[in-house]
Short mmCIF file of C-alpha atoms in Angstrom, two decimals:
data_model
loop_
_atom_site.label_atom_id
_atom_site.label_comp_id
_atom_site.label_asym_id
_atom_site.label_seq_id
_atom_site.Cartn_x
_atom_site.Cartn_y
_atom_site.Cartn_z
CA MET A 1027 109.91 69.09 46.16
CA ILE A 1028 110.39 68.05 42.56
CA SER A 1029 110.50 70.82 39.97
CA SER A 1030 109.78 69.50 36.49
CA ARG A 1031 109.32 72.91 34.91
CA LEU A 1032 110.83 76.35 35.41
CA GLU A 1033 107.35 77.54 36.41
CA GLU A 1034 107.51 75.30 39.49
CA THR A 1035 110.91 76.71 40.43
CA GLU A 1036 109.44 80.18 40.00
CA GLN A 1037 106.49 79.32 42.26
CA LEU A 1038 108.84 78.34 45.07
CA ALA A 1039 111.01 81.43 44.53
CA ALA A 1040 107.91 83.65 44.49
CA TRP A 1041 106.60 82.17 47.75
CA LEU A 1042 109.95 82.67 49.47
CA ALA A 1043 110.35 86.22 48.11
CA GLU A 1044 106.86 87.09 49.36
CA HIS A 1045 107.76 85.89 52.85
CA ALA A 1046 111.23 87.47 52.89
CA GLN A 1047 111.92 90.08 55.52
CA PRO A 1048 115.01 92.02 56.58
CA GLY A 1049 117.70 89.52 57.59
CA THR A 1050 116.37 86.64 55.49
CA VAL A 1051 119.26 84.40 54.41
CA ILE A 1052 118.91 81.57 51.91
CA GLY A 1053 121.84 79.28 51.17
CA LEU A 1054 121.80 77.76 47.68
CA ASP A 1055 123.74 74.64 46.84
CA GLY A 1056 123.85 72.27 43.90
CA ASP A 1057 126.12 71.19 41.08
CA LEU A 1058 126.99 73.55 38.23
CA GLY A 1059 123.88 73.99 36.10
CA ALA A 1060 121.50 72.71 38.78
CA GLY A 1061 119.49 75.93 38.81
CA LYS A 1062 120.87 78.14 41.59
CA THR A 1063 121.06 81.21 39.39
CA ALA A 1064 117.66 80.55 37.79
CA PHE A 1065 116.14 80.31 41.27
CA SER A 1066 117.92 83.56 42.21
CA GLN A 1067 116.57 85.33 39.13
CA TYR A 1068 113.00 84.31 39.94
CA PHE A 1069 113.44 85.23 43.60
CA ALA A 1070 114.74 88.67 42.60
CA LYS A 1071 111.88 89.18 40.16
CA HIS A 1072 109.31 88.46 42.87
CA LEU A 1073 111.18 90.65 45.34
CA GLY A 1074 110.62 93.51 42.90
CA VAL A 1075 114.11 93.75 41.46
CA ALA A 1076 114.06 95.29 37.98
CA GLY A 1077 116.62 94.45 35.34
CA VAL A 1078 118.99 91.57 34.78
CA VAL A 1079 120.12 89.41 37.68
CA ASN A 1080 123.03 87.11 36.89
CA SER A 1081 125.50 85.03 38.81
CA PRO A 1082 128.01 87.04 40.86
CA THR A 1083 130.71 84.45 40.15
CA PHE A 1084 133.54 86.92 39.63
CA THR A 1085 132.21 89.88 41.60
CA ILE A 1086 131.39 87.76 44.69
CA ILE A 1087 128.49 90.00 45.83
CA LYS A 1088 125.96 91.85 43.69
CA GLU A 1089 123.50 94.26 45.26
CA TYR A 1090 120.02 94.96 43.88
CA ASN A 1091 117.12 97.16 44.92
CA GLY A 1092 113.65 95.71 45.30
CA ARG A 1093 111.02 95.61 48.04
CA LEU A 1094 114.04 94.87 50.21
CA PRO A 1095 117.72 95.15 49.26
CA LEU A 1096 118.95 91.90 47.72
CA TYR A 1097 122.52 90.70 48.22
CA HIS A 1098 123.31 87.90 45.78
CA MET A 1099 126.56 86.16 46.68
CA ASP A 1100 128.66 83.47 45.05
CA VAL A 1101 131.36 82.13 47.37
CA TYR A 1102 132.55 79.28 45.13
CA ARG A 1103 135.99 80.77 44.49
CA LEU A 1104 136.66 81.89 48.06
CA SER A 1105 138.54 80.21 50.85
CA ILE A 1106 136.87 80.30 54.26
CA ASP A 1107 139.41 82.96 55.34
CA GLU A 1108 138.69 85.13 52.28
CA ALA A 1109 134.96 84.82 52.88
CA ASP A 1110 135.43 85.75 56.52
CA GLU A 1111 137.27 88.92 55.50
CA LEU A 1112 134.26 90.09 53.44
CA GLY A 1113 132.29 91.00 56.57
CA LEU A 1114 129.34 88.84 55.62
CA ASP A 1115 127.67 89.43 59.01
CA GLU A 1116 126.88 92.99 57.91
CA TYR A 1117 124.86 91.52 55.04
CA PHE A 1118 123.37 88.60 57.00
CA TYR A 1119 122.13 90.76 59.85
CA GLY A 1120 121.34 93.87 57.81
CA ASP A 1121 118.15 95.23 56.34
CA GLY A 1122 118.19 93.13 53.18
CA VAL A 1123 117.89 89.57 51.93
CA CYS A 1124 120.90 87.36 51.17
CA LEU A 1125 121.05 84.60 48.59
CA VAL A 1126 124.32 82.72 49.03
CA GLU A 1127 125.31 80.40 46.19
CA TRP A 1128 127.64 77.57 47.29
CA SER A 1129 126.82 78.30 50.95
CA SER A 1130 127.94 74.83 52.05
CA LEU A 1131 131.52 76.01 51.46
CA ILE A 1132 131.16 78.59 54.24
CA THR A 1133 128.86 76.78 56.69
CA ASP A 1134 130.89 78.05 59.65
CA LEU A 1135 130.28 81.65 58.55
CA MET A 1136 126.56 81.33 57.86
CA PRO A 1137 124.24 82.88 60.45
CA GLU A 1138 122.65 80.69 63.10
CA GLN A 1139 119.31 80.91 61.30
CA TYR A 1140 118.91 80.51 57.55
CA LEU A 1141 117.12 78.40 54.97
CA GLN A 1142 119.23 75.89 53.07
CA LEU A 1143 118.01 75.10 49.54
CA SER A 1144 119.84 72.27 47.82
CA ILE A 1145 119.10 71.60 44.16
CA ALA A 1146 119.98 68.31 42.50
CA MET A 1147 119.32 67.08 38.98
CA THR A 1148 117.43 63.81 38.69
CA ASP A 1149 118.01 61.20 35.98
CA GLU A 1150 114.81 62.45 34.32
CA GLY A 1151 116.13 66.01 34.12
CA ASP A 1152 113.92 67.34 36.92
CA ARG A 1153 115.22 69.30 39.89
CA LEU A 1154 114.98 67.85 43.38
CA MET A 1155 114.78 70.84 45.72
CA THR A 1156 115.54 70.05 49.35
CA LEU A 1157 114.71 72.71 51.93
CA THR A 1158 116.43 72.46 55.31
CA PRO A 1159 115.52 75.02 57.95
CA GLN A 1160 118.13 76.35 60.33
CA GLY A 1161 116.14 78.12 63.02
CA LYS A 1162 112.52 78.55 64.08
CA LEU A 1163 111.37 81.02 61.41
CA TYR A 1164 112.57 78.82 58.59
CA GLY A 1165 111.02 75.79 60.26
CA VAL A 1166 107.67 77.59 60.09
CA TRP A 1167 108.28 78.39 56.42
CA CYS A 1168 108.99 74.73 55.64
CA ARG A 1169 105.88 73.65 57.52
CA ASP A 1170 103.80 76.16 55.55
CA LEU A 1171 105.36 74.99 52.29
CA ASN A 1172 104.56 71.38 53.24
CA GLU A 1173 100.93 72.37 53.75
CA LYS A 1174 100.85 74.24 50.43
CA TRP A 1175 102.66 71.73 48.19
CA GLY A 1176 102.98 68.53 50.18
CA LYS A 1177 106.14 67.13 51.72
CA GLN A 1178 109.14 69.21 50.73
CA GLU A 1179 112.10 67.05 49.77
#
């Protein structure tokens, strides 16, 4: 999907937040400034999180209360061993929703089922948002998104 405006990014985040359930995990990847944190802020808003949501770059994991608990993670500065020591499984398989910025750095630690969202800047300044399902539930989500907005890139 191409996002030309922040409103389009918000629409995707809102749809995903509406469908989120306990144990939902979304991996977010993209270059610095691609829009991972903006997506996270919109997702949190539509999950019912009040207040400011910002990147957990130096705190690694920030926890928020909404319709479901939200665990916003940034693993950019972690080695795979450091990430493993955090006990991420407790978050991934818990009662909340996980947004994992830079998830491609810890692919081996990600749960078997999650939704991968990669964001890339185009030459025109738009965002190319590529959704890759890992597991049946997220495959259904991508199919439903395809029906709603056309082929998801």
